[in-house]
C-alpha positions as a Python dict, from the first residue, in 0.01 Angstrom:
ca = {
    (1, 'E'): (0, 0, 0),
    (2, 'P'): (-19, -37, 369),
    (3, 'D'): (-337, 181, 394),
    (4, 'H'): (-502, 29, 78),
    (5, 'D'): (-800, -154, 250),
    (6, 'G'): (-866, 143, 478),
    (7, 'N'): (-861, 399, 179),
    (8, 'L'): (-1080, 178, -18),
    (9, 'R'): (-1344, 162, 271),
    (10, 'W'): (-1288, 540, 344),
    (11, 'F'): (-1346, 714, 16),
    (12, 'A'): (-1604, 448, -111),
    (13, 'G'): (-1823, 458, 204),
    (14, 'A'): (-1795, 850, 246),
    (15, 'L'): (-1906, 915, -112),
    (16, 'A'): (-2187, 637, -119),
    (17, 'K'): (-2359, 831, 155),
    (18, 'A'): (-2462, 1077, -104),
    (19, 'S'): (-2686, 789, -285),
    (20, 'D'): (-3003, 663, -163),
    (21, 'Q'): (-2975, 312, -396),
    (22, 'R'): (-2966, -12, -216),
    (23, 'V'): (-2598, -110, -308),
    (24, 'E'): (-2474, 252, -226),
    (25, 'R'): (-2649, 234, 114),
    (26, 'A'): (-2455, -86, 196),
    (27, 'V'): (-2129, 57, 90),
    (28, 'A'): (-2182, 369, 288),
    (29, 'T'): (-2175, 167, 605),
    (30, 'L'): (-1798, 119, 571),
    (31, 'S'): (-1677, 439, 695),
    (32, 'A'): (-1777, 782, 856),
    (33, 'R'): (-1890, 1090, 666),
    (34, 'G'): (-1644, 1287, 472),
    (35, 'R'): (-1663, 1657, 317),
    (36, 'L'): (-1845, 1589, -3),
    (37, 'T'): (-1825, 1833, -305),
    (38, 'D'): (-1956, 1814, -667),
    (39, 'V'): (-2152, 1513, -603),
    (40, 'E'): (-2346, 1345, -904),
    (41, 'V'): (-2543, 1039, -913),
    (42, 'L'): (-2564, 874, -1250),
    (43, 'D'): (-2838, 623, -1306),
    (44, 'G'): (-2684, 296, -1421),
    (45, 'F'): (-2329, 395, -1348),
    (46, 'G'): (-2270, 489, -993),
    (47, 'V'): (-2202, 801, -788),
    (48, 'Q'): (-1896, 1050, -836),
    (49, 'G'): (-1776, 1362, -649),
    (50, 'S'): (-1505, 1476, -433),
    (51, 'V'): (-1419, 1356, -97),
    (52, 'D'): (-1212, 1583, 122),
    (53, 'R'): (-1112, 1727, -215),
    (54, 'H'): (-1009, 1380, -378),
    (55, 'P'): (-1208, 1302, -674),
    (56, 'V'): (-1387, 966, -626),
    (57, 'R'): (-1611, 732, -837),
    (58, 'V'): (-1808, 446, -712),
    (59, 'G'): (-2006, 226, -941),
    (60, 'S'): (-2013, -50, -1202),
    (61, 'P'): (-1692, -219, -1295),
    (62, 'Q'): (-1729, -111, -1650),
    (63, 'W'): (-1749, 236, -1589),
    (64, 'I'): (-1446, 226, -1360),
    (65, 'G'): (-1263, 29, -1624),
    (66, 'F'): (-1226, -328, -1515),
    (67, 'E'): (-1401, -663, -1556),
    (68, 'A'): (-1541, -810, -1223),
    (69, 'E'): (-1524, -1176, -1123),
    (70, 'P'): (-1845, -1366, -1208),
    (71, 'T'): (-2075, -1357, -888),
    (72, 'I'): (-2448, -1367, -805),
    (73, 'W'): (-2396, -1058, -610),
    (74, 'T'): (-2300, -688, -697),
    (75, 'T'): (-1960, -576, -741),
    (76, 'V'): (-1870, -202, -771),
    (77, 'G'): (-1539, -36, -845),
    (78, 'V'): (-1365, 241, -664),
    (79, 'E'): (-1159, 489, -829),
    (80, 'V'): (-972, 766, -623),
    (81, 'D'): (-759, 1062, -767),
    (82, 'G'): (-795, 913, -1136),
    (83, 'R'): (-672, 546, -1081),
    (84, 'R'): (-861, 231, -974),
    (85, 'L'): (-817, 158, -601),
    (86, 'G'): (-988, -173, -593),
    (87, 'S'): (-1347, -330, -582),
    (88, 'I'): (-1629, -405, -330),
    (89, 'T'): (-1868, -690, -340),
    (90, 'V'): (-2209, -631, -179),
    (91, 'A'): (-2401, -944, -80),
    (92, 'D'): (-2728, -1025, 89),
    (93, 'D'): (-2692, -1167, 440),
    (94, 'V'): (-2949, -1241, 711),
    (95, 'R'): (-2968, -1145, 1069),
    (96, 'P'): (-2792, -1361, 1331),
    (97, 'D'): (-3109, -1440, 1519),
    (98, 'L'): (-3337, -1492, 1204),
    (99, 'V'): (-3339, -1860, 1204),
    (100, 'R'): (-3452, -1854, 1561),
    (101, 'D'): (-3725, -1597, 1494),
    (102, 'I'): (-3834, -1789, 1187),
    (103, 'G'): (-3874, -2095, 1419),
    (104, 'R'): (-4107, -1890, 1659),
    (105, 'L'): (-4340, -1817, 1341),
    (106, 'R'): (-4350, -2184, 1255),
    (107, 'A'): (-4428, -2264, 1624),
    (108, 'L'): (-4746, -2030, 1580),
    (109, 'G'): (-4855, -2252, 1288),
    (110, 'L'): (-4779, -2055, 1030),
    (111, 'D'): (-4666, -2155, 660),
    (112, 'L'): (-4379, -1942, 534),
    (113, 'V'): (-4318, -1792, 196),
    (114, 'L'): (-4059, -1566, 74),
    (115, 'V'): (-4149, -1338, -235),
    (116, 'S'): (-3856, -1124, -375),
    (117, 'A'): (-3828, -932, -709),
    (118, 'D'): (-3456, -1015, -697),
    (119, 'S'): (-3281, -1278, -887),
    (120, 'E'): (-3369, -1655, -868),
    (121, 'E'): (-3028, -1763, -721),
    (122, 'R'): (-3003, -1466, -469),
    (123, 'T'): (-3364, -1535, -339),
    (124, 'R'): (-3302, -1895, -302),
    (125, 'H'): (-2987, -1827, -110),
    (126, 'V'): (-3141, -1601, 117),
    (127, 'A'): (-3416, -1824, 181),
    (128, 'Q'): (-3198, -2114, 248),
    (129, 'L'): (-2994, -1902, 510),
    (130, 'A'): (-3342, -1812, 662),
    (131, 'G'): (-3470, -2170, 667),
    (132, 'I'): (-3747, -2096, 417),
    (133, 'E'): (-3858, -2347, 164),
    (134, 'T'): (-4126, -2183, -35),
    (135, 'V'): (-3999, -1921, -275),
    (136, 'H'): (-4166, -1692, -543),
    (137, 'V'): (-3951, -1486, -778),
    (138, 'T'): (-4185, -1213, -887),
    (139, 'D'): (-4221, -849, -882),
    (140, 'D'): (-4603, -896, -829),
    (141, 'A'): (-4621, -996, -454),
    (142, 'A'): (-4993, -908, -467),
    (143, 'S'): (-5076, -1185, -714),
    (144, 'V'): (-4897, -1438, -472),
    (145, 'V'): (-5099, -1313, -182),
    (146, 'R'): (-5434, -1335, -391),
    (147, 'E'): (-5360, -1685, -487),
    (148, 'L'): (-5294, -1793, -141),
    (149, 'A'): (-5616, -1628, -17),
    (150, 'Q'): (-5820, -1776, -296),
    (151, 'S'): (-5686, -2125, -181),
    (152, 'G'): (-5864, -2056, 152),
    (153, 'R'): (-5586, -1898, 360),
    (154, 'Q'): (-5548, -1581, 553),
    (155, 'V'): (-5234, -1428, 445),
    (156, 'A'): (-5023, -1199, 655),
    (157, 'T'): (-4738, -1003, 485),
    (158, 'A'): (-4456, -808, 629),
    (159, 'G'): (-4231, -574, 392),
    (160, 'L'): (-4172, -259, 242),
    (161, 'A'): (-4441, -34, 63),
    (162, 'P'): (-4374, 159, -238),
    (163, 'D'): (-4277, 461, -43),
    (164, 'G'): (-4016, 274, 179),
    (165, 'S'): (-4228, 250, 494),
    (166, 'E'): (-4249, -94, 666),
    (167, 'V'): (-4577, -243, 641),
    (168, 'L'): (-4772, -537, 798),
    (169, 'A'): (-5084, -640, 625),
    (170, 'L'): (-5369, -903, 653),
    (171, 'T'): (-5563, -1021, 372),
    (172, 'T'): (-5852, -1272, 449),
    (173, 'T'): (-5997, -1545, 225),
    (174, 'A'): (-6285, -1320, 137),
    (175, 'G'): (-6008, -1071, -10),
    (176, 'D'): (-6049, -800, 246),
    (177, 'R'): (-5720, -634, 325),
    (178, 'S'): (-5616, -438, 639),
    (179, 'T'): (-5263, -269, 652),
    (180, 'I'): (-5092, -85, 936),
    (181, 'V'): (-4739, 89, 906),
    (182, 'V'): (-4483, -7, 1179),
    (183, 'D'): (-4128, 105, 1274),
    (184, 'D'): (-3996, -257, 1236),
    (185, 'C'): (-4141, -557, 1062),
    (186, 'S'): (-3872, -801, 1145),
    (187, 'P'): (-3977, -1146, 1202),
    (188, 'A'): (-3939, -1110, 1574),
    (189, 'R'): (-4173, -822, 1593),
    (190, 'V'): (-4417, -1007, 1359),
    (191, 'A'): (-4431, -1291, 1597),
    (192, 'D'): (-4473, -1084, 1889),
    (193, 'A'): (-4771, -903, 1727),
    (194, 'I'): (-4933, -1232, 1621),
    (195, 'T'): (-4903, -1347, 1973),
    (196, 'L'): (-5023, -1030, 2124),
    (197, 'G'): (-5320, -1041, 1865),
    (198, 'R'): (-5402, -1401, 1937),
    (199, 'T'): (-5399, -1355, 2323),
    (200, 'T'): (-5607, -1040, 2309),
    (201, 'A'): (-5869, -1208, 2080),
    (202, 'G'): (-5877, -1509, 2308),
    (203, 'R'): (-5970, -1289, 2617),
    (204, 'I'): (-6217, -1102, 2416),
    (205, 'R'): (-6410, -1430, 2330),
    (206, 'R'): (-6376, -1548, 2676),
    (207, 'A'): (-6523, -1208, 2800),
    (208, 'R'): (-6826, -1247, 2543),
    (209, 'T'): (-6878, -1605, 2657),
    (210, 'V'): (-6903, -1490, 3013),
    (211, 'A'): (-7127, -1224, 2917),
    (212, 'A'): (-7363, -1452, 2735),
    (213, 'V'): (-7386, -1702, 3014),
    (214, 'L'): (-7468, -1411, 3260),
    (215, 'G'): (-7739, -1315, 3000),
    (216, 'V'): (-7880, -1662, 2978),
    (217, 'A'): (-7878, -1697, 3352),
    (218, 'G'): (-8044, -1372, 3402),
    (219, 'L'): (-8313, -1463, 3157),
    (220, 'M'): (-8383, -1797, 3325),
    (221, 'L'): (-8409, -1619, 3671),
    (222, 'A'): (-8647, -1376, 3523),
    (223, 'A'): (-8865, -1668, 3368),
    (224, 'T'): (-8878, -1806, 3728),
    (225, 'G'): (-8988, -1514, 3891),
    (226, 'F'): (-8630, -1445, 4077),
    (227, 'G'): (-8489, -1214, 3809),
    (228, 'G'): (-8530, -869, 3948),
    (229, 'P'): (-8259, -655, 3820),
    (230, 'V'): (-8042, -938, 3696),
    (231, 'A'): (-8287, -988, 3385),
    (232, 'A'): (-8135, -680, 3231),
    (233, 'A'): (-7785, -863, 3209),
}
């Protein structure tokens, strides 16, 4: 049909806006909002409801009634008005400027590690796109951080907290951990934060050195009888 692809995107995207699941959030970017009624999110299947009075289902191919082509990514079926309209495959991609930002982090002397609870194939695919060689596929990222810290490294992490907020954290070799919530923990912002932190720390160290030199000079002057008020430095 002439409008087949447009209808597929419109109905699937409009209905998917009713779900907060990762795959549906991606599908939701394919269209603007429609008028939704009778929406129901079914765990393990998908989401169903009416879009502008048309009954729609978006979810697992088996639920919609067809076999999807084998792929490492996630394919969802789309049914409109009781008939299968098509399918949409959702895949992980990286930001166009990610490789450049990864290069900035490496230039700061950092060893980069990608930790993911996704599948081995998907994780390594994304790591390859990003230019990251070391990969840990686990749902226990904290254990990876502990192992790195115990090996004598200070470990900075950037990612999502359980509540969905974006978090930057630093774990020292002693096991101490400090965390801040940020509005964007992309590699570019992480590189900016590390650069700013090092610059600020350098200025503080230089200021302390100057203060220490002044203090020593004041004590020397006081010891030779020329100190006066300077001895209080």
